[in-house]
PDB file of C-alpha atoms in Angstrom:
ATOM      1  CA  MET A   1      -6.974  -4.406 -20.653  1.00  0.00           C
ATOM      2  CA  ALA A   2      -7.757  -1.340 -18.546  1.00  0.00           C
ATOM      3  CA  VAL A   3      -5.531   0.631 -16.202  1.00  0.00           C
ATOM      4  CA  ARG A   4      -6.946   0.608 -12.673  1.00  0.00           C
ATOM      5  CA  ALA A   5      -5.817   1.953  -9.312  1.00  0.00           C
ATOM      6  CA  VAL A   6      -5.810   0.013  -6.050  1.00  0.00           C
ATOM      7  CA  ARG A   7      -5.608   1.712  -2.649  1.00  0.00           C
ATOM      8  CA  GLY A   8      -4.402   0.228   0.591  1.00  0.00           C
ATOM      9  CA  ALA A   9      -2.991   1.051   3.997  1.00  0.00           C
ATOM     10  CA  VAL A  10      -1.627  -0.502   7.158  1.00  0.00           C
ATOM     11  CA  GLN A  11      -0.888   0.954  10.569  1.00  0.00           C
ATOM     12  CA  LEU A  12       2.415  -0.126  12.087  1.00  0.00           C
ATOM     13  CA  GLU A  13       2.731  -0.903  15.780  1.00  0.00           C
ATOM     14  CA  ARG A  14       6.202   0.649  15.921  1.00  0.00           C
ATOM     15  CA  ASP A  15       8.766   2.382  13.722  1.00  0.00           C
ATOM     16  CA  GLU A  16      11.205  -0.477  13.166  1.00  0.00           C
ATOM     17  CA  ALA A  17      12.596  -1.541   9.776  1.00  0.00           C
ATOM     18  CA  GLY A  18      11.849  -5.255  10.178  1.00  0.00           C
ATOM     19  CA  HIS A  19       8.309  -4.583  11.363  1.00  0.00           C
ATOM     20  CA  MET A  20       7.742  -2.160   8.480  1.00  0.00           C
ATOM     21  CA  GLU A  21       8.978  -4.735   5.969  1.00  0.00           C
ATOM     22  CA  GLU A  22       6.675  -7.383   7.435  1.00  0.00           C
ATOM     23  CA  GLN A  23       3.571  -5.193   7.524  1.00  0.00           C
ATOM     24  CA  VAL A  24       4.052  -3.527   4.143  1.00  0.00           C
ATOM     25  CA  GLY A  25       4.825  -6.943   2.662  1.00  0.00           C
ATOM     26  CA  ALA A  26       1.554  -8.272   4.115  1.00  0.00           C
ATOM     27  CA  LEU A  27      -0.315  -5.305   2.618  1.00  0.00           C
ATOM     28  CA  LEU A  28       1.179  -5.822  -0.851  1.00  0.00           C
ATOM     29  CA  THR A  29       0.556  -9.566  -0.713  1.00  0.00           C
ATOM     30  CA  ALA A  30      -3.080  -8.983   0.268  1.00  0.00           C
ATOM     31  CA  VAL A  31      -3.565  -6.481  -2.572  1.00  0.00           C
ATOM     32  CA  LEU A  32      -2.158  -8.965  -5.107  1.00  0.00           C
ATOM     33  CA  GLU A  33      -4.129 -11.933  -3.757  1.00  0.00           C
ATOM     34  CA  ARG A  34      -7.493 -10.174  -3.321  1.00  0.00           C
ATOM     35  CA  ASN A  35      -7.311  -8.780  -6.848  1.00  0.00           C
ATOM     36  CA  ASP A  36      -5.924 -11.967  -8.414  1.00  0.00           C
ATOM     37  CA  LEU A  37      -2.858 -10.079  -9.646  1.00  0.00           C
ATOM     38  CA  ALA A  38       0.636 -11.161 -10.619  1.00  0.00           C
ATOM     39  CA  THR A  39       3.598  -8.811 -10.417  1.00  0.00           C
ATOM     40  CA  ASP A  40       3.431  -8.509 -14.230  1.00  0.00           C
ATOM     41  CA  ASP A  41       0.056  -6.767 -13.781  1.00  0.00           C
ATOM     42  CA  LEU A  42       1.653  -3.949 -11.769  1.00  0.00           C
ATOM     43  CA  ILE A  43       2.418  -0.690 -13.577  1.00  0.00           C
ATOM     44  CA  SER A  44       3.700   1.355 -10.614  1.00  0.00           C
ATOM     45  CA  ILE A  45       3.233   1.784  -6.871  1.00  0.00           C
ATOM     46  CA  TRP A  46       3.225   5.015  -4.900  1.00  0.00           C
ATOM     47  CA  PHE A  47       3.963   4.621  -1.173  1.00  0.00           C
ATOM     48  CA  THR A  48       3.353   7.261   1.478  1.00  0.00           C
ATOM     49  CA  ALA A  49       4.259   7.136   5.153  1.00  0.00           C
ATOM     50  CA  THR A  50       3.212   9.375   7.996  1.00  0.00           C
ATOM     51  CA  PRO A  51       5.965  11.725   9.244  1.00  0.00           C
ATOM     52  CA  ASP A  52       6.554   9.582  12.352  1.00  0.00           C
ATOM     53  CA  LEU A  53       8.010   6.702  10.285  1.00  0.00           C
ATOM     54  CA  HIS A  54      11.780   6.965   9.713  1.00  0.00           C
ATOM     55  CA  SER A  55      13.231   3.457   9.987  1.00  0.00           C
ATOM     56  CA  ASP A  56      13.275   2.433   6.306  1.00  0.00           C
ATOM     57  CA  PHE A  57      11.991   3.172   2.828  1.00  0.00           C
ATOM     58  CA  THR A  58       8.457   1.834   2.569  1.00  0.00           C
ATOM     59  CA  ALA A  59       9.106   0.572  -0.959  1.00  0.00           C
ATOM     60  CA  ALA A  60      11.946  -1.655   0.273  1.00  0.00           C
ATOM     61  CA  ALA A  61       9.377  -4.287   1.261  1.00  0.00           C
ATOM     62  CA  ALA A  62       8.231  -4.541  -2.364  1.00  0.00           C
ATOM     63  CA  ARG A  63      11.760  -5.186  -3.572  1.00  0.00           C
ATOM     64  CA  ARG A  64      12.189  -7.912  -0.955  1.00  0.00           C
ATOM     65  CA  LEU A  65       8.975  -9.535  -2.217  1.00  0.00           C
ATOM     66  CA  GLY A  66      10.514  -9.756  -5.684  1.00  0.00           C
ATOM     67  CA  ILE A  67       8.794  -6.719  -7.186  1.00  0.00           C
ATOM     68  CA  VAL A  68      11.999  -5.533  -8.825  1.00  0.00           C
ATOM     69  CA  ASP A  69      11.075  -4.212 -12.278  1.00  0.00           C
ATOM     70  CA  VAL A  70       8.090  -2.046 -11.287  1.00  0.00           C
ATOM     71  CA  PRO A  71       8.578   1.701 -10.737  1.00  0.00           C
ATOM     72  CA  LEU A  72       8.148   2.532  -7.038  1.00  0.00           C
ATOM     73  CA  ILE A  73       8.238   5.870  -5.256  1.00  0.00           C
ATOM     74  CA  CYS A  74       8.075   6.881  -1.597  1.00  0.00           C
ATOM     75  CA  ALA A  75       6.686  10.132  -0.224  1.00  0.00           C
ATOM     76  CA  GLN A  76       5.764  11.579   3.127  1.00  0.00           C
ATOM     77  CA  GLU A  77       2.100  11.899   4.042  1.00  0.00           C
ATOM     78  CA  LEU A  78       0.805  15.298   5.150  1.00  0.00           C
ATOM     79  CA  ASP A  79       1.354  16.028   8.840  1.00  0.00           C
ATOM     80  CA  ILE A  80      -2.255  16.605   9.890  1.00  0.00           C
ATOM     81  CA  GLU A  81      -3.110  17.062  13.560  1.00  0.00           C
ATOM     82  CA  GLY A  82      -5.162  14.133  14.846  1.00  0.00           C
ATOM     83  CA  ALA A  83      -4.327  11.841  11.904  1.00  0.00           C
ATOM     84  CA  LEU A  84      -3.791   8.145  12.536  1.00  0.00           C
ATOM     85  CA  PRO A  85      -0.078   7.654  13.373  1.00  0.00           C
ATOM     86  CA  ARG A  86       2.427   5.190  11.850  1.00  0.00           C
ATOM     87  CA  VAL A  87       0.482   4.575   8.643  1.00  0.00           C
ATOM     88  CA  VAL A  88       1.818   3.387   5.302  1.00  0.00           C
ATOM     89  CA  ARG A  89      -0.486   3.921   2.335  1.00  0.00           C
ATOM     90  CA  ILE A  90      -0.180   2.619  -1.202  1.00  0.00           C
ATOM     91  CA  LEU A  91      -1.645   3.565  -4.549  1.00  0.00           C
ATOM     92  CA  ALA A  92      -0.901   0.834  -7.065  1.00  0.00           C
ATOM     93  CA  HIS A  93      -1.571   1.263 -10.768  1.00  0.00           C
ATOM     94  CA  ILE A  94      -2.434  -2.043 -12.418  1.00  0.00           C
ATOM     95  CA  GLU A  95      -3.596  -3.597 -15.653  1.00  0.00           C
ATOM     96  CA  SER A  96      -6.813  -5.510 -15.113  1.00  0.00           C
ATOM     97  CA  ASP A  97      -9.968  -6.636 -16.870  1.00  0.00           C
ATOM     98  CA  ARG A  98     -11.933  -6.170 -13.626  1.00  0.00           C
ATOM     99  CA  PRO A  99     -14.507  -3.396 -13.586  1.00  0.00           C
ATOM    100  CA  ARG A 100     -13.536  -0.518 -11.311  1.00  0.00           C
ATOM    101  CA  ALA A 101     -16.288  -1.518  -8.867  1.00  0.00           C
ATOM    102  CA  ASP A 102     -14.710  -4.980  -8.439  1.00  0.00           C
ATOM    103  CA  ILE A 103     -11.254  -3.754  -7.403  1.00  0.00           C
ATOM    104  CA  ALA A 104     -10.504  -4.815  -3.822  1.00  0.00           C
ATOM    105  CA  HIS A 105      -8.930  -1.989  -1.829  1.00  0.00           C
ATOM    106  CA  VAL A 106      -7.080  -3.348   1.199  1.00  0.00           C
ATOM    107  CA  TYR A 107      -6.914  -1.640   4.588  1.00  0.00           C
ATOM    108  CA  LEU A 108      -5.335  -3.860   7.222  1.00  0.00           C
ATOM    109  CA  GLY A 109      -5.844  -3.666  10.966  1.00  0.00           C
ATOM    110  CA  ALA A 110      -6.583  -0.242  12.440  1.00  0.00           C
ATOM    111  CA  ALA A 111      -6.056   1.356   9.009  1.00  0.00           C
ATOM    112  CA  ALA A 112      -9.510   0.070   8.018  1.00  0.00           C
ATOM    113  CA  ALA A 113     -10.873   3.102   9.887  1.00  0.00           C
ATOM    114  CA  LEU A 114      -9.323   5.372   7.233  1.00  0.00           C
ATOM    115  CA  ARG A 115     -11.674   4.361   4.438  1.00  0.00           C
ATOM    116  CA  LYS A 116     -14.672   2.494   5.787  1.00  0.00           C
ATOM    117  CA  ASP A 117     -16.400   3.221   2.488  1.00  0.00           C
ATOM    118  CA  ILE A 118     -13.971   1.086   0.426  1.00  0.00           C
ATOM    119  CA  ALA A 119     -12.099  -1.079   2.942  1.00  0.00           C
ATOM    120  CA  GLN A 120     -12.761  -4.762   2.391  1.00  0.00           C
TER     121      GLN A 120
END
């Protein structure tokens, strides 16, 4: 079993805790489903949020999905002029037999513009 990394992002419509939970939950669910993963396959998840998001911890959505025994950490994204606003990004470390080229990176909605090269 190899250790792999999965990227993903979602742009929120507004900075509201319930909306963040819904959208980040959708992102995590899509990452798990598209890569045929169970929570036991997760090693850790790193969450970043743009500086304009203040309503909740981005990792809280994972806990509400039942991802309770996986190390999670939240950080603030760099404040770069002209960057896409209200974006939550993830970097999930997983155990998987899939080749690196077969990992499905998930960019939902307008966040797909961030990585057109790997967004699926």
